[in-house]
């Protein structure tokens, strides 16, 4: 076969390989090496041009170059074509389907204790109460003495209160302790504010108790109203209104006589059981009582007022204090207080 025919055949073969449907970038590179590379078939022909006669050589040489250019052109055309295909393929693969559901992100939420506290704050501020606060580390004076808690009162026993500094020999007003109730804030507030007073004091309190309904650290909300002509009736009215807002229109409360050193008279306030509605019969929530004990309250003892510089002949007041954990346990039917502190996400998610 003469070289010209050979060249035409090379062109046919090369273009057939380039146009092959299965071609890809790597195969195309192999085709380029096979035909145009240093040891490629065109190069081979060009090397062999020397074997031709001087008449034949220029025409065959020109033709060889023409074929070389054509094959080169076909390859680069194919290359562009493949690049376009590749980028189209990638775009199709990487397309984002905006109708797909998104990945769920875990979000935090308020702890049930915080929820109830906020709810209480909302209810009471809605009734004109201000929010007051006091220190958790407290002098025995504010926790006990100023609240008419006599020196030998059982609640002052070391067992019931965490002391930080206690005199060995005598009971002192400047012993330092972790407050065992928010009632201490009453005293601090009355020392610095004149009636009319209408406050609630939510906060953390401490007692060395631990079982299914007690934790060493828990939350209380204290309430205090001092003005002219405040009576037990105002207390009942206020608490009834608050509990109706918290628990619903059907809520009923009752007052039972009790004893607290800082109030006279003192009461405990119950709500009619939300489950058995007062029937009692084998009720899980109220344990057959028909009523749920909610808080302690009373008319502020004249000694407490006087000790804070408020004239008990002119002013009277009522006060109350309730446990927030207990309130949330009743509201949500939680039977073990420790659930509130284990921070098990499966428990917390329910609120
Ligand atoms: N401090 C009491 C307690 O922790 C609750 C209490 C009872 C608060 C009567 C008061 C009150 O303000 O008047 O058990």
CSV table of C-alpha atoms and ligand atoms in Angstrom, one decimal:
chain,number,residue,atom,x,y,z
A,1,UNK,CA,0.0,0.0,0.0
A,2,UNK,CA,1.4,3.4,-0.8
A,3,UNK,CA,1.7,6.0,1.9
A,4,UNK,CA,-1.1,8.1,0.7
A,5,UNK,CA,-3.6,5.2,1.0
A,6,UNK,CA,-2.0,4.3,4.3
A,7,UNK,CA,-2.7,7.9,5.5
A,8,UNK,CA,-6.3,7.9,4.3
A,9,UNK,CA,-6.8,4.6,6.1
A,10,UNK,CA,-5.2,6.0,9.3
A,11,UNK,CA,-7.7,9.0,9.1
A,12,UNK,CA,-10.6,6.6,8.7
A,13,UNK,CA,-9.5,4.4,11.6
A,14,UNK,CA,-8.8,7.4,13.9
A,15,UNK,CA,-12.0,9.1,13.2
A,16,UNK,CA,-13.9,5.9,13.7
A,17,UNK,CA,-12.2,5.5,17.1
A,18,UNK,CA,-12.9,9.1,18.0
A,19,UNK,CA,-16.6,8.9,17.1
A,20,UNK,CA,-17.0,5.6,19.0
A,21,UNK,CA,-20.0,6.0,21.4
A,22,UNK,CA,-18.1,4.6,24.4
A,23,UNK,CA,-15.3,7.2,24.1
A,24,UNK,CA,-14.4,9.2,27.2
A,25,UNK,CA,-11.5,11.6,28.1
A,26,UNK,CA,-9.1,8.8,29.0
A,27,UNK,CA,-9.8,6.8,25.9
A,28,UNK,CA,-9.5,9.9,23.7
A,29,UNK,CA,-6.0,10.6,25.2
A,30,UNK,CA,-5.0,7.0,24.3
A,31,UNK,CA,-6.2,7.7,20.7
A,32,UNK,CA,-4.2,10.9,20.6
A,33,UNK,CA,-1.0,9.0,21.7
A,34,UNK,CA,-1.7,6.1,19.3
A,35,UNK,CA,-1.9,8.4,16.2
A,36,UNK,CA,-0.2,11.7,17.1
A,37,UNK,CA,2.2,10.7,19.9
A,38,UNK,CA,6.0,10.4,19.5
A,39,UNK,CA,5.7,6.7,18.6
A,40,UNK,CA,2.3,7.3,16.9
A,41,UNK,CA,1.3,6.2,13.5
A,42,UNK,CA,1.4,9.6,11.9
A,43,UNK,CA,4.9,10.2,13.4
A,44,UNK,CA,5.9,6.9,12.0
A,45,UNK,CA,4.8,7.9,8.5
A,46,UNK,CA,6.6,11.3,8.8
A,47,UNK,CA,9.8,9.4,9.7
A,48,UNK,CA,9.4,7.2,6.7
A,49,UNK,CA,9.0,10.1,4.3
A,50,UNK,CA,12.8,9.8,3.7
A,51,UNK,CA,12.3,6.5,2.0
A,52,UNK,CA,10.3,8.2,-0.8
A,53,UNK,CA,11.6,9.7,-4.0
A,54,UNK,CA,12.2,13.4,-4.0
A,55,UNK,CA,9.2,13.8,-6.4
A,56,UNK,CA,6.8,12.0,-4.2
A,57,UNK,CA,8.0,13.3,-0.9
A,58,UNK,CA,6.5,16.9,-0.8
A,59,UNK,CA,3.0,15.8,-1.8
A,60,UNK,CA,2.9,12.9,0.7
A,61,UNK,CA,4.5,15.1,3.3
A,62,UNK,CA,1.9,17.8,2.9
A,63,UNK,CA,-0.9,15.1,2.9
A,64,UNK,CA,0.6,13.6,6.1
A,65,UNK,CA,0.5,17.0,7.8
A,66,UNK,CA,-3.1,17.5,6.5
A,67,UNK,CA,-4.2,14.2,8.1
A,68,UNK,CA,-2.3,15.0,11.3
A,69,UNK,CA,-4.1,18.4,11.5
A,70,UNK,CA,-7.5,16.7,10.8
A,71,UNK,CA,-7.0,14.1,13.4
A,72,UNK,CA,-5.8,16.8,15.9
A,73,UNK,CA,-9.0,18.8,15.0
A,74,UNK,CA,-11.3,15.8,15.5
A,75,UNK,CA,-9.7,15.1,18.9
A,76,UNK,CA,-10.0,18.6,20.2
A,77,UNK,CA,-13.5,18.9,18.9
A,78,UNK,CA,-14.3,15.6,20.8
A,79,UNK,CA,-12.6,16.9,23.9
A,80,UNK,CA,-14.8,20.0,24.0
A,81,UNK,CA,-17.9,17.9,23.4
A,82,UNK,CA,-16.9,15.6,26.3
A,83,UNK,CA,-16.2,18.5,28.6
A,84,UNK,CA,-19.7,19.9,27.9
A,85,UNK,CA,-21.2,16.5,28.5
A,86,UNK,CA,-19.3,16.0,31.7
A,87,UNK,CA,-20.3,19.3,33.2
A,88,UNK,CA,-23.9,18.7,32.2
A,89,UNK,CA,-23.8,15.3,33.8
A,90,UNK,CA,-22.3,16.8,37.0
A,91,UNK,CA,-24.9,19.6,37.1
A,92,UNK,CA,-27.7,17.0,36.8
A,93,UNK,CA,-26.2,14.8,39.5
A,94,UNK,CA,-25.6,17.7,41.9
A,95,UNK,CA,-28.9,19.4,41.4
A,96,UNK,CA,-30.6,20.1,44.8
A,97,UNK,CA,-34.1,18.9,45.2
A,98,UNK,CA,-35.7,21.6,47.2
A,99,UNK,CA,-38.8,19.5,47.7
A,100,UNK,CA,-36.8,17.0,49.8
A,101,UNK,CA,-37.5,17.1,53.6
A,102,UNK,CA,-34.7,18.8,55.4
A,103,UNK,CA,-32.5,17.2,58.1
A,104,UNK,CA,-34.2,17.8,61.5
A,105,UNK,CA,-32.2,19.9,63.9
A,106,UNK,CA,-32.6,19.4,67.6
A,107,UNK,CA,-33.7,22.6,69.3
A,108,UNK,CA,-33.7,23.2,73.0
A,109,UNK,CA,-36.7,24.3,74.9
A,110,UNK,CA,-37.6,25.6,78.3
A,111,UNK,CA,-37.4,23.3,81.2
A,112,UNK,CA,-40.8,22.6,82.8
A,113,UNK,CA,-39.7,24.4,86.0
A,114,UNK,CA,-38.8,27.5,83.9
A,115,UNK,CA,-42.1,27.3,82.1
A,116,UNK,CA,-44.1,27.2,85.3
A,117,UNK,CA,-42.1,30.0,86.8
A,118,UNK,CA,-42.6,32.2,83.7
A,119,UNK,CA,-46.3,31.4,83.8
A,120,UNK,CA,-46.6,32.3,87.5
A,121,UNK,CA,-44.7,35.6,86.8
A,122,UNK,CA,-47.1,36.3,83.9
A,123,UNK,CA,-50.2,35.6,86.0
A,124,UNK,CA,-49.0,37.7,89.0
A,125,UNK,CA,-47.6,40.6,87.1
A,126,UNK,CA,-50.9,40.6,85.2
A,127,UNK,CA,-52.5,41.2,88.6
A,128,UNK,CA,-50.2,44.1,89.4
A,129,UNK,CA,-47.4,42.3,91.3
A,130,UNK,CA,-43.7,43.3,90.9
A,131,UNK,CA,-40.9,40.7,90.8
A,132,UNK,CA,-38.4,40.9,93.6
A,133,UNK,CA,-35.2,39.0,94.3
A,134,UNK,CA,-32.9,38.3,97.1
A,135,UNK,CA,-29.7,36.4,97.8
A,136,UNK,CA,-29.6,32.6,98.1
A,137,UNK,CA,-26.8,32.7,100.6
A,138,UNK,CA,-28.4,34.5,103.5
A,139,UNK,CA,-28.0,35.6,107.1
A,140,UNK,CA,-29.9,33.6,109.7
A,141,UNK,CA,-31.5,36.9,110.5
A,142,UNK,CA,-33.4,37.2,107.2
A,143,UNK,CA,-34.1,33.5,107.0
A,144,UNK,CA,-35.4,33.1,110.6
A,145,UNK,CA,-35.2,35.9,113.2
A,146,UNK,CA,-36.9,38.7,111.1
A,147,UNK,CA,-39.6,36.2,110.3
A,148,UNK,CA,-40.4,35.6,113.9
A,149,UNK,CA,-38.8,32.2,113.9
A,150,UNK,CA,-37.8,31.8,117.6
A,151,UNK,CA,-34.4,30.5,118.4
A,152,UNK,CA,-35.6,27.1,119.4
A,153,UNK,CA,-37.9,26.5,116.4
A,154,UNK,CA,-37.4,23.1,114.8
A,155,UNK,CA,-36.8,24.6,111.4
A,156,UNK,CA,-33.7,26.2,112.8
A,157,UNK,CA,-32.2,22.8,113.6
A,158,UNK,CA,-29.0,22.1,111.8
A,159,UNK,CA,-30.6,19.1,110.1
A,160,UNK,CA,-33.1,21.2,108.2
A,161,UNK,CA,-30.9,24.0,107.0
A,162,UNK,CA,-27.6,24.0,105.2
A,163,UNK,CA,-25.3,26.3,107.3
A,164,UNK,CA,-22.2,27.8,105.7
A,165,UNK,CA,-21.0,29.4,109.0
A,166,UNK,CA,-22.5,28.6,112.3
A,167,UNK,CA,-21.3,29.7,115.7
A,168,UNK,CA,-20.4,26.7,117.9
A,169,UNK,CA,-21.6,28.2,121.2
A,170,UNK,CA,-24.7,30.2,120.4
A,171,UNK,CA,-27.4,30.8,117.8
A,172,UNK,CA,-26.6,34.0,116.1
A,173,UNK,CA,-28.4,36.3,113.7
A,174,UNK,CA,-25.3,36.6,111.5
A,175,UNK,CA,-24.8,32.9,111.0
A,176,UNK,CA,-24.7,32.3,107.3
A,177,UNK,CA,-26.8,29.7,105.5
A,178,UNK,CA,-28.4,28.7,102.3
A,179,UNK,CA,-31.9,30.1,102.5
A,180,UNK,CA,-34.5,27.4,103.1
A,181,UNK,CA,-37.4,29.5,101.8
A,182,UNK,CA,-37.9,32.6,99.7
A,183,UNK,CA,-39.7,34.3,102.7
A,184,UNK,CA,-36.3,36.0,103.5
A,185,UNK,CA,-36.9,38.2,100.4
A,186,UNK,CA,-40.1,39.6,102.1
A,187,UNK,CA,-38.0,41.0,104.9
A,188,UNK,CA,-35.3,42.5,102.6
A,189,UNK,CA,-38.0,44.0,100.4
A,190,UNK,CA,-40.0,45.5,103.4
A,191,UNK,CA,-36.8,47.0,104.8
A,192,UNK,CA,-36.2,48.9,101.6
A,193,UNK,CA,-39.7,49.7,100.4
A,194,UNK,CA,-42.8,51.4,101.9
A,195,UNK,CA,-46.4,50.1,101.4
A,196,UNK,CA,-48.2,49.6,99.2
A,197,UNK,CA,-46.2,46.5,98.5
A,198,UNK,CA,-47.2,43.8,96.0
A,199,UNK,CA,-44.4,41.5,95.0
A,200,UNK,CA,-43.6,37.9,94.1
A,201,UNK,CA,-40.2,36.5,94.6
A,202,UNK,CA,-39.3,33.4,92.6
A,203,UNK,CA,-36.1,31.7,93.4
A,204,UNK,CA,-33.9,28.7,94.4
A,205,UNK,CA,-34.0,27.4,98.0
A,206,UNK,CA,-32.1,24.7,99.8
A,207,UNK,CA,-33.0,22.0,102.3
A,208,UNK,CA,-31.2,18.7,103.3
A,209,UNK,CA,-34.1,16.5,102.1
A,210,UNK,CA,-34.0,13.9,99.4
A,211,UNK,CA,-36.8,11.5,98.3
A,212,UNK,CA,-39.4,11.1,95.6
A,213,UNK,CA,-40.9,14.5,96.4
A,214,UNK,CA,-38.0,16.4,97.8
A,215,UNK,CA,-34.6,17.6,96.4
A,216,UNK,CA,-31.9,19.5,98.3
A,217,UNK,CA,-32.3,22.4,95.8
A,218,UNK,CA,-35.7,23.4,94.7
A,219,UNK,CA,-37.7,26.5,93.7
A,220,UNK,CA,-40.3,28.5,95.5
A,221,UNK,CA,-42.4,31.6,94.7
A,222,UNK,CA,-43.1,33.9,97.6
A,223,UNK,CA,-45.9,36.4,97.5
A,224,UNK,CA,-46.3,39.5,99.7
A,225,UNK,CA,-49.0,42.2,99.7
A,226,UNK,CA,-48.9,45.0,102.3
A,227,UNK,CA,-51.3,47.9,102.4
A,228,UNK,CA,-54.0,49.4,104.5
A,229,UNK,CA,-57.0,47.1,105.2
A,230,UNK,CA,-55.5,43.9,103.7
A,231,UNK,CA,-57.2,40.8,105.1
A,232,UNK,CA,-57.3,37.0,104.7
A,233,UNK,CA,-60.2,37.5,102.2
A,234,UNK,CA,-57.8,39.4,99.9
A,235,UNK,CA,-55.4,36.4,100.1
A,236,UNK,CA,-58.1,34.0,99.2
A,237,UNK,CA,-59.4,36.1,96.3
A,238,UNK,CA,-55.8,36.6,94.9
A,239,UNK,CA,-54.9,33.0,95.1
A,240,UNK,CA,-58.2,31.8,93.6
A,241,UNK,CA,-57.8,34.2,90.7
A,242,UNK,CA,-54.2,33.1,90.1
A,243,UNK,CA,-55.0,29.4,90.3
A,244,UNK,CA,-58.0,29.8,87.9
A,245,UNK,CA,-55.6,31.4,85.4
A,246,UNK,CA,-53.0,28.6,85.9
A,247,UNK,CA,-55.3,25.6,86.0
A,248,UNK,CA,-58.6,26.7,84.4
A,249,UNK,CA,-62.0,28.0,85.2
A,250,UNK,CA,-63.2,25.0,87.2
A,251,UNK,CA,-60.5,25.4,89.8
A,252,UNK,CA,-61.7,25.6,93.5
A,253,UNK,CA,-59.5,26.4,96.5
A,254,UNK,CA,-60.0,26.0,100.2
A,255,UNK,CA,-58.1,27.4,103.2
A,256,UNK,CA,-57.1,25.1,106.2
A,257,UNK,CA,-55.7,26.4,109.5
A,258,UNK,CA,-52.0,25.8,109.9
A,259,UNK,CA,-49.0,27.3,111.7
A,260,UNK,CA,-46.1,29.4,110.4
A,261,UNK,CA,-44.2,31.7,112.8
A,262,UNK,CA,-44.3,34.6,110.3
A,263,UNK,CA,-48.1,34.7,109.8
A,264,UNK,CA,-51.1,35.0,112.1
A,265,UNK,CA,-53.5,33.5,111.2
A,266,UNK,CA,-51.7,30.9,109.1
A,267,UNK,CA,-53.3,28.7,106.5
A,268,UNK,CA,-52.5,26.0,104.0
A,269,UNK,CA,-54.2,26.3,100.7
A,270,UNK,CA,-55.6,23.3,98.8
A,271,UNK,CA,-56.9,23.0,95.2
A,272,UNK,CA,-59.8,20.6,94.5
A,273,UNK,CA,-58.2,17.6,92.8
A,274,UNK,CA,-58.1,18.1,89.1
A,275,UNK,CA,-58.4,14.4,88.4
A,276,UNK,CA,-61.2,13.1,90.8
A,277,UNK,CA,-62.7,16.6,91.3
A,278,UNK,CA,-63.0,16.1,95.0
A,279,UNK,CA,-64.3,12.5,95.1
A,280,UNK,CA,-61.1,11.0,96.4
A,281,UNK,CA,-62.0,7.4,95.6
A,282,UNK,CA,-58.7,5.7,94.9
A,283,UNK,CA,-57.4,8.8,93.1
A,284,UNK,CA,-53.7,8.5,92.2
A,285,UNK,CA,-53.1,12.3,92.2
A,286,UNK,CA,-54.6,13.3,95.5
A,287,UNK,CA,-54.2,9.9,97.1
A,288,UNK,CA,-57.8,9.8,98.0
A,289,UNK,CA,-57.9,13.2,99.7
A,290,UNK,CA,-60.0,14.9,97.1
A,291,UNK,CA,-57.9,18.0,97.6
A,292,UNK,CA,-54.2,18.9,96.7
A,293,UNK,CA,-52.1,20.9,99.1
A,294,UNK,CA,-50.6,23.7,97.1
A,295,UNK,CA,-49.0,26.2,99.5
A,296,UNK,CA,-48.6,27.9,102.8
A,297,UNK,CA,-49.9,31.4,103.5
A,298,UNK,CA,-51.3,33.8,106.1
A,299,UNK,CA,-51.7,37.3,107.4
A,300,UNK,CA,-48.3,38.8,108.0
A,301,UNK,CA,-47.4,38.7,111.7
A,302,UNK,CA,-47.4,42.2,113.2
A,303,UNK,CA,-43.9,41.5,114.6
A,304,UNK,CA,-42.6,40.9,111.2
A,305,UNK,CA,-44.0,44.2,109.9
A,306,UNK,CA,-42.7,46.1,112.9
A,307,UNK,CA,-39.3,44.6,112.6
A,308,UNK,CA,-39.1,45.9,109.1
A,309,UNK,CA,-40.2,49.4,110.1
A,310,UNK,CA,-43.8,49.1,108.9
A,311,UNK,CA,-46.4,50.2,111.5
A,312,UNK,CA,-48.7,47.2,112.1
A,313,UNK,CA,-51.4,49.5,113.5
A,314,UNK,CA,-51.7,51.2,110.0
A,315,UNK,CA,-50.8,48.4,107.6
A,316,UNK,CA,-51.6,44.7,107.3
A,317,UNK,CA,-50.6,42.2,104.7
A,318,UNK,CA,-50.8,38.7,103.5
A,319,UNK,CA,-48.0,36.4,102.3
A,320,UNK,CA,-47.8,33.0,100.6
A,321,UNK,CA,-45.1,30.6,99.5
A,322,UNK,CA,-45.3,27.7,97.1
A,323,UNK,CA,-43.0,25.1,95.7
A,324,UNK,CA,-42.7,25.3,92.0
A,325,UNK,CA,-41.7,21.6,91.5
A,326,UNK,CA,-44.8,20.5,93.4
A,327,UNK,CA,-46.9,22.8,91.2
A,328,UNK,CA,-45.4,21.4,88.0
A,329,UNK,CA,-45.8,17.8,89.3
A,330,UNK,CA,-49.5,18.4,89.9
A,331,UNK,CA,-50.0,20.3,86.6
A,332,UNK,CA,-48.2,17.6,84.5
A,333,UNK,CA,-48.9,14.5,86.6
A,334,UNK,CA,-45.2,13.9,87.4
A,335,UNK,CA,-44.9,11.4,90.2
A,336,UNK,CA,-41.2,11.6,91.1
A,337,UNK,CA,-39.5,15.0,91.6
A,338,UNK,CA,-36.1,13.6,90.5
A,339,UNK,CA,-37.4,13.3,86.9
A,340,UNK,CA,-37.3,17.1,86.8
A,341,UNK,CA,-33.5,17.0,87.5
A,342,UNK,CA,-32.2,14.1,85.5
A,343,UNK,CA,-32.4,16.0,82.3
A,344,UNK,CA,-33.4,12.9,80.3
A,345,UNK,CA,-34.3,14.3,76.9
A,346,UNK,CA,-37.2,11.8,76.5
A,347,UNK,CA,-38.8,13.3,79.6
A,348,UNK,CA,-38.1,16.9,78.9
A,349,UNK,CA,-39.4,16.6,75.3
A,350,UNK,CA,-42.9,16.2,76.6
A,351,UNK,CA,-43.3,19.7,77.8
B,1,LIG,N1,-41.9,29.7,103.9
B,1,LIG,C1,-42.9,28.6,103.9
B,1,LIG,C2,-42.3,27.3,103.5
B,1,LIG,O1,-41.2,27.3,102.9
B,1,LIG,C3,-44.0,28.9,103.0
B,1,LIG,C4,-44.8,30.1,103.4
B,1,LIG,C5,-45.9,29.9,104.3
B,1,LIG,C6,-44.5,31.3,102.9
B,1,LIG,C7,-46.6,31.0,104.7
B,1,LIG,C8,-45.2,32.5,103.4
B,1,LIG,C9,-46.3,32.3,104.3
B,1,LIG,O2,-44.9,33.7,103.0
B,1,LIG,O3,-47.0,33.3,104.7
B,1,LIG,O4,-42.8,26.3,103.8
